[in-house]
mmCIF file of C-alpha atoms in Angstrom:
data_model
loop_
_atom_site.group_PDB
_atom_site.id
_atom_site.type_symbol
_atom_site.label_atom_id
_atom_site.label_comp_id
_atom_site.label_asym_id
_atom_site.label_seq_id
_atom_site.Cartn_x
_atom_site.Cartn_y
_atom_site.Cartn_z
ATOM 1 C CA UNK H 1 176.022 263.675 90.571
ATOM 2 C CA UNK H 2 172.810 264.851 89.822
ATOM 3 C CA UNK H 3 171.918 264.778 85.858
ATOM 4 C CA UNK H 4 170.962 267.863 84.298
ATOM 5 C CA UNK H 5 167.401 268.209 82.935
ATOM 6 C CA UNK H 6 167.105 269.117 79.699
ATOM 7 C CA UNK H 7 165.791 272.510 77.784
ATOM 8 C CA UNK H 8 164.286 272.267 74.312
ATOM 9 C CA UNK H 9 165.147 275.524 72.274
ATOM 10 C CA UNK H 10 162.690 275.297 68.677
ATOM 11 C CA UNK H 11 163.123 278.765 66.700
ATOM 12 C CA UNK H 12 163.869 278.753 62.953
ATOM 13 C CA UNK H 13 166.273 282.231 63.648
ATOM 14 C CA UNK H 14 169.799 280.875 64.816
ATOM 15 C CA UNK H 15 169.970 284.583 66.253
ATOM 16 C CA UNK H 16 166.824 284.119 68.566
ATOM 17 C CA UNK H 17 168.343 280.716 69.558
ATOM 18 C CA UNK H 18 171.408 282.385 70.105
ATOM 19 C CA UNK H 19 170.051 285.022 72.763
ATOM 20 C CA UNK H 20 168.162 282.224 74.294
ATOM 21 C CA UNK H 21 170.700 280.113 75.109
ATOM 22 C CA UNK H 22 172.851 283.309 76.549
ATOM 23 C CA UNK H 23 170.048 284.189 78.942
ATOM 24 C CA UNK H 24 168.976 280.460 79.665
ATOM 25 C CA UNK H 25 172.925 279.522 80.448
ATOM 26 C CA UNK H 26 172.829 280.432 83.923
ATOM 27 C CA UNK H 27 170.467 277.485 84.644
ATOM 28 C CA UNK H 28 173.476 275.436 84.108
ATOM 29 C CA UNK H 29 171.279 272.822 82.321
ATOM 30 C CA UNK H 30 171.224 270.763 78.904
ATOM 31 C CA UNK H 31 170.005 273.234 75.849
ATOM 32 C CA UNK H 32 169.410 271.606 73.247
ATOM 33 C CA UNK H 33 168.483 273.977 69.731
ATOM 34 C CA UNK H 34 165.976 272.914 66.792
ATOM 35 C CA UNK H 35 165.702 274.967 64.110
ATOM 36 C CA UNK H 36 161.589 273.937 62.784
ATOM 37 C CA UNK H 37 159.119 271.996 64.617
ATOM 38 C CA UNK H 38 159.990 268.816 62.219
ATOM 39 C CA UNK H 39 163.571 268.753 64.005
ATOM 40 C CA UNK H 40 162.071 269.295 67.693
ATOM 41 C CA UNK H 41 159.483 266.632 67.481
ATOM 42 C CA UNK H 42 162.595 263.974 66.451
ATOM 43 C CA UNK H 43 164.568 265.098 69.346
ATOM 44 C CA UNK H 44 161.636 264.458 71.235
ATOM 45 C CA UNK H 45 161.415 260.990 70.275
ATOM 46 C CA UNK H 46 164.700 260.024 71.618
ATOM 47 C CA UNK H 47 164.925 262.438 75.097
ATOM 48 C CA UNK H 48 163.150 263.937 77.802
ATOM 49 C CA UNK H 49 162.791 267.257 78.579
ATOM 50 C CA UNK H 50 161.708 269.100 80.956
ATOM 51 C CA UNK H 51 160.361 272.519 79.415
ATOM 52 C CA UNK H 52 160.011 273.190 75.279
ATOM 53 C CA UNK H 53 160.541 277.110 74.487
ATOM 54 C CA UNK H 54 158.702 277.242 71.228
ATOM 55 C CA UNK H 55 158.640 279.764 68.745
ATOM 56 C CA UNK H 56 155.110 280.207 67.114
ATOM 57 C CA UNK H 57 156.435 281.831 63.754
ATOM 58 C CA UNK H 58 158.005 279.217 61.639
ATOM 59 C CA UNK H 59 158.224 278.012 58.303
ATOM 60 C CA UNK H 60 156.461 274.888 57.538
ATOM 61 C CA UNK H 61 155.483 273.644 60.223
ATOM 62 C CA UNK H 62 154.858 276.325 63.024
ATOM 63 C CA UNK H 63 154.708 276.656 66.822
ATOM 64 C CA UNK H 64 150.852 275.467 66.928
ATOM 65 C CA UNK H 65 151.048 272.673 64.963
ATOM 66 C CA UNK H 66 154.278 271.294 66.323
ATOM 67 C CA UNK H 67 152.513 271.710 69.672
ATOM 68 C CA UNK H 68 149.882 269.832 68.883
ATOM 69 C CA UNK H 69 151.687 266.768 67.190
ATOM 70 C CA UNK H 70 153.246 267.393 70.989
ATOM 71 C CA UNK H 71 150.280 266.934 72.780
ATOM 72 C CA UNK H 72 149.051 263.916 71.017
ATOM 73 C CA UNK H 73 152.078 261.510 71.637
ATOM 74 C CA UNK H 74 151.808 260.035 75.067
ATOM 75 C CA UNK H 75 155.967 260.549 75.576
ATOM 76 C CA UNK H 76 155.340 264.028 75.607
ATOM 77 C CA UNK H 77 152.266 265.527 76.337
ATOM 78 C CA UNK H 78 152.994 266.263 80.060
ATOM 79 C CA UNK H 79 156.019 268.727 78.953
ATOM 80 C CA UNK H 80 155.304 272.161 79.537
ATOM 81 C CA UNK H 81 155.371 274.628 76.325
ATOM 82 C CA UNK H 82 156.371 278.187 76.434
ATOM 83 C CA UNK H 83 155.340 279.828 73.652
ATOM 84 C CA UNK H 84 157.296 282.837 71.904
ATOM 85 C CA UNK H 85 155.825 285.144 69.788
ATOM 86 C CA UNK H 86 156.839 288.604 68.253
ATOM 87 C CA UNK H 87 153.951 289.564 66.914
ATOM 88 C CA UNK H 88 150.499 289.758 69.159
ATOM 89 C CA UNK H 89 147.132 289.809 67.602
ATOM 90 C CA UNK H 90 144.895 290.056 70.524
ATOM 91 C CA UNK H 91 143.303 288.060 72.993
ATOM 92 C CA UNK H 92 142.420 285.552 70.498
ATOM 93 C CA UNK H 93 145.967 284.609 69.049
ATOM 94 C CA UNK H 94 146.848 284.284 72.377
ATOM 95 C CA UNK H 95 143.514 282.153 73.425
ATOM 96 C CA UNK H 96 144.866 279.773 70.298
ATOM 97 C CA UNK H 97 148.403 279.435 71.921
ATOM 98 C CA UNK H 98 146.965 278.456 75.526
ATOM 99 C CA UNK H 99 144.443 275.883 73.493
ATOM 100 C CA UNK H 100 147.268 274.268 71.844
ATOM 101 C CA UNK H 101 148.765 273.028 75.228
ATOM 102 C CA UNK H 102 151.525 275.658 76.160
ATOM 103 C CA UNK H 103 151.655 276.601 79.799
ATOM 104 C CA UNK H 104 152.236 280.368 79.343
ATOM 105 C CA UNK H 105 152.574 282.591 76.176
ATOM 106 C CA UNK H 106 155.126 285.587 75.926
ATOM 107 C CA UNK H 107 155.616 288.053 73.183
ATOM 108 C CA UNK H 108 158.914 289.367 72.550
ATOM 109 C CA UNK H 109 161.004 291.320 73.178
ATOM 110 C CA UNK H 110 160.689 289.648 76.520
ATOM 111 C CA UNK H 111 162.213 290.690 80.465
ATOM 112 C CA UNK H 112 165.147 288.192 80.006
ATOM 113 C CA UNK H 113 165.015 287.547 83.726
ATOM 114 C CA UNK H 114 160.971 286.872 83.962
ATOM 115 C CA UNK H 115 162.144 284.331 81.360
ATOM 116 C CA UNK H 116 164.659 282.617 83.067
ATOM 117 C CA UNK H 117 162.285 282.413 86.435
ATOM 118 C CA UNK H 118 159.245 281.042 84.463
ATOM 119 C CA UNK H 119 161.628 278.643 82.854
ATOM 120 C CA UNK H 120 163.629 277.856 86.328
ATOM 121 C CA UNK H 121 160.200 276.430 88.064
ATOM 122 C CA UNK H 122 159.342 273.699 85.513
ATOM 123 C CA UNK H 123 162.962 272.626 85.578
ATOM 124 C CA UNK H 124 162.882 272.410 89.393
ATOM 125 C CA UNK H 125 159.619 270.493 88.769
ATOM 126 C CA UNK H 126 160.462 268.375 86.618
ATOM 127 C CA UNK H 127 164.231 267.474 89.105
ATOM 128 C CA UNK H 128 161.717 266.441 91.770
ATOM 129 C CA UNK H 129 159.591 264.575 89.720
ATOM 130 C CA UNK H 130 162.741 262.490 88.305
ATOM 131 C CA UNK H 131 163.624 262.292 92.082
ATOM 132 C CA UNK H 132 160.522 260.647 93.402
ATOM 133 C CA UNK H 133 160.488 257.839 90.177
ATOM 134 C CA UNK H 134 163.737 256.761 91.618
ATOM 135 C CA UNK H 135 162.236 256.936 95.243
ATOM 136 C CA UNK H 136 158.925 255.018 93.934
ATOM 137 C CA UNK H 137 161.381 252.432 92.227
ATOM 138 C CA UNK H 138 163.341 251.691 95.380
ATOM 139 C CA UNK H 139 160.245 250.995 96.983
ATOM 140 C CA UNK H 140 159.074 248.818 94.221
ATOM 141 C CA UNK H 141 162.148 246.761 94.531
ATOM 142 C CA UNK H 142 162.175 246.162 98.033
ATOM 143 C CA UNK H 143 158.174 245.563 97.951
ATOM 144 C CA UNK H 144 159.015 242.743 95.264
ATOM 145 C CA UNK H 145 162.372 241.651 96.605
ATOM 146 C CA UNK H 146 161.307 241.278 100.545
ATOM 147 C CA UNK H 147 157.847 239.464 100.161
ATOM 148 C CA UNK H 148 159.501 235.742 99.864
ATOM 149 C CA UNK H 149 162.476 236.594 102.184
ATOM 150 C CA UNK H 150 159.831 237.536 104.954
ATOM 151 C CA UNK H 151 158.171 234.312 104.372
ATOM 152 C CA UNK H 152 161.907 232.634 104.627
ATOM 153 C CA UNK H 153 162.372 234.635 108.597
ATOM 154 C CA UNK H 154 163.021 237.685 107.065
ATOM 155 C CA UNK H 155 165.454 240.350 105.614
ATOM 156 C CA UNK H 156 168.351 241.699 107.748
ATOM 157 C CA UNK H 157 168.615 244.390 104.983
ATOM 158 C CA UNK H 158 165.462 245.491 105.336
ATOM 159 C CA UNK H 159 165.631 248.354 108.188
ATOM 160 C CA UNK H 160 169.117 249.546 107.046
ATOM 161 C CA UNK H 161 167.148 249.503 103.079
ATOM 162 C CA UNK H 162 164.298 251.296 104.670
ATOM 163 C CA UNK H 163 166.423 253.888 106.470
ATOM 164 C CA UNK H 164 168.043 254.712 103.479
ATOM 165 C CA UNK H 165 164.517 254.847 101.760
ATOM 166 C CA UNK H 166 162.921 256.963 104.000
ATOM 167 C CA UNK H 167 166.094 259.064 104.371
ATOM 168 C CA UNK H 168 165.849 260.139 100.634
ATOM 169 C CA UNK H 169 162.610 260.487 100.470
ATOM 170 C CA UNK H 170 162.924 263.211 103.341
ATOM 171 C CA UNK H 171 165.461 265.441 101.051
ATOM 172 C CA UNK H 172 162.899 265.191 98.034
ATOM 173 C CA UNK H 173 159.739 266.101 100.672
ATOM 174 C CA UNK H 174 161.932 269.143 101.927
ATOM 175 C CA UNK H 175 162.977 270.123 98.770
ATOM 176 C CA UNK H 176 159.561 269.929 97.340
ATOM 177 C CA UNK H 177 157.706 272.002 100.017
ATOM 178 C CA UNK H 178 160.293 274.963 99.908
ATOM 179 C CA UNK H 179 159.478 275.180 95.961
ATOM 180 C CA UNK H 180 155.432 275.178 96.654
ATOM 181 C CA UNK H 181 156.129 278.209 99.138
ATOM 182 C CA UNK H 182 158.243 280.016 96.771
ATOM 183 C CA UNK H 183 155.372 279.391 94.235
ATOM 184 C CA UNK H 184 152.755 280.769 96.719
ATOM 185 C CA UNK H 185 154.901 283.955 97.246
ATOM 186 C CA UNK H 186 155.178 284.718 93.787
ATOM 187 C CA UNK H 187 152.742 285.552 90.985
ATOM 188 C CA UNK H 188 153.402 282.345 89.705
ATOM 189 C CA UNK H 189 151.852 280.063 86.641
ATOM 190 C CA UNK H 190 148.687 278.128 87.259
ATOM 191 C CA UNK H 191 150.162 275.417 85.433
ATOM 192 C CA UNK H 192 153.305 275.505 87.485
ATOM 193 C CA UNK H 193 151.331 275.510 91.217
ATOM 194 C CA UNK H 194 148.976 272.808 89.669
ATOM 195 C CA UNK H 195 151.982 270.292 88.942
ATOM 196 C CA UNK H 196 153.656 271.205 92.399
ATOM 197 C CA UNK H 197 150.554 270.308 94.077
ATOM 198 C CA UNK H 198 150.140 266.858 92.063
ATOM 199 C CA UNK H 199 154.014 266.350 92.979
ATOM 200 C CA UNK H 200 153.160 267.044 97.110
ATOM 201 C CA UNK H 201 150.452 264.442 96.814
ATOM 202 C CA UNK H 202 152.398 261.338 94.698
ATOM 203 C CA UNK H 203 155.048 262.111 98.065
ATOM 204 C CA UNK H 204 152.576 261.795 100.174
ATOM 205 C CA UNK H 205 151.342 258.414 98.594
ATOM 206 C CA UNK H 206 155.059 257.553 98.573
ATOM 207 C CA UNK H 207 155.676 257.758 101.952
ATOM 208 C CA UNK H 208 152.116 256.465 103.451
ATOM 209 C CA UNK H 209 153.340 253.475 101.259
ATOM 210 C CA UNK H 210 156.891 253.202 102.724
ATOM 211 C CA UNK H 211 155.733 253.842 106.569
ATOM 212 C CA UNK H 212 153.351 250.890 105.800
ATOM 213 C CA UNK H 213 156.545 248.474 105.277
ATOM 214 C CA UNK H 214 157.834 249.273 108.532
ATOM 215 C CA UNK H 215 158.016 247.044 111.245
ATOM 216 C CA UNK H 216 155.299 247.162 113.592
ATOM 217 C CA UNK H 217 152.600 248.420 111.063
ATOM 218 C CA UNK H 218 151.103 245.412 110.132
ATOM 219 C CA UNK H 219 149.074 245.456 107.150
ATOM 220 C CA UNK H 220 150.830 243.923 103.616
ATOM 221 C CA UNK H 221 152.731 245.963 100.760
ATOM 222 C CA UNK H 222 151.020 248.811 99.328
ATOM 223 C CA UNK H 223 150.342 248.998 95.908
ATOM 224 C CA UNK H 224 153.221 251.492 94.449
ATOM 225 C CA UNK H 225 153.475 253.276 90.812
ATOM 226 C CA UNK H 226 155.591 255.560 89.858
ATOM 227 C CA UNK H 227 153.860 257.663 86.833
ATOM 228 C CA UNK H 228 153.962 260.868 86.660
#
């Protein structure tokens, strides 16, 4: 069963969390609500997510500043930020919400459905990016794992491991390139094509690295990581 990524919901309106969670609900993922940007920034410390909706207007502590204390942990700095706003200054409040990290910044009321596809992208993102950690860790296993049986007379495990390998790292490839053409057909985010694009490339490391293990190649392990 594949886990659900999770959705980080920060408004300090139970109303506006309310209506987000109704329109977000067909995702079929984990929302999860904070009500200030003191209560978001603790559930970040214990989970990952894999998009923050984040109200700018709160007491306290509001949407910028939380961002920020978002984009200077290491844990989280990678996760995209929405921002939601209902009021809208100009180009210059908005300039401020794109320098504080988020990947897009939408005044409301907001098309519920534009919503849901913006937020829909990063969550497929962010599926194929869990997806290819457990690829590169497979790999890393059988790179560490098969170096002193090979010296022994080798693994009889090996070419059924490496099927399996290469077999589930076809699903993620196939999945991955029909999101980048949906992202080319649409008006999609920069942010969004940029981190499909860095995606497509740690694949294709992945799997120069895991044709390199097959027999015949010649050549020793690769050298295999699996950050994001």
């Amino acid at each position: 069963m594949v886990q659900k990524a999770k959705i980080l919901l920060v408004d300090d309106r139970p109303e506006n969390l309310l209506a987000l969670e109704a329109i977000l609900s067909a995702l079929d993922q984990t929302l999860v609500r904070a009500s200030s940007g003191e209560e978001a920034l603790k559930a970040l410390l214990t989970d990952d997510f894999a998009v923050i909706l984040l109200d700018v207007q709160m007491p306290g502590m509001d949407g910028f500043e939380t961002a920020a204390h978002i984009k200077r942990r290491e844990r989280t700095r990678d996760i995209p930020i929405i921002f939601l706003t209902a009021i809208n200054h100009g180009p210059h409040h908005t300039f401020r919400g794109y320098a504080a990290g988020a990947v897009d910044y939408i005044s409301k009321p907001f098309d519920p459905w534009v919503l849901r596809a913006k937020v829909s992208v990063f969550v497929e993102l962010y599926m194929k990016n869990c997806q290819l950690r457990e690829q590169a860790a497979l790999l890393r296993l059988q790179l560490e794992g098969g170096g002193g049986k090979a010296a022994a007379g080798g693994d009889k495990e090996s070419p059924g491991l490496l099927a399996e390998l290469s077999a589930r790292l076809a699903a993620v490839e196939e999945q991955a390139e029909a999101l980048s053409k949906q992202l080319d057909d649409e008006s999609a985010d920069a942010a969004a094509v940029a981190t499909a694009a860095h995606l497509e490339r740690k694949l294709t490391g992945l799997r120069r690295a895991l044709d390199a293990l097959e027999p015949g190649t010649g050549g020793g392990p690769p050298s295999v990581t699996s950050q994001s």
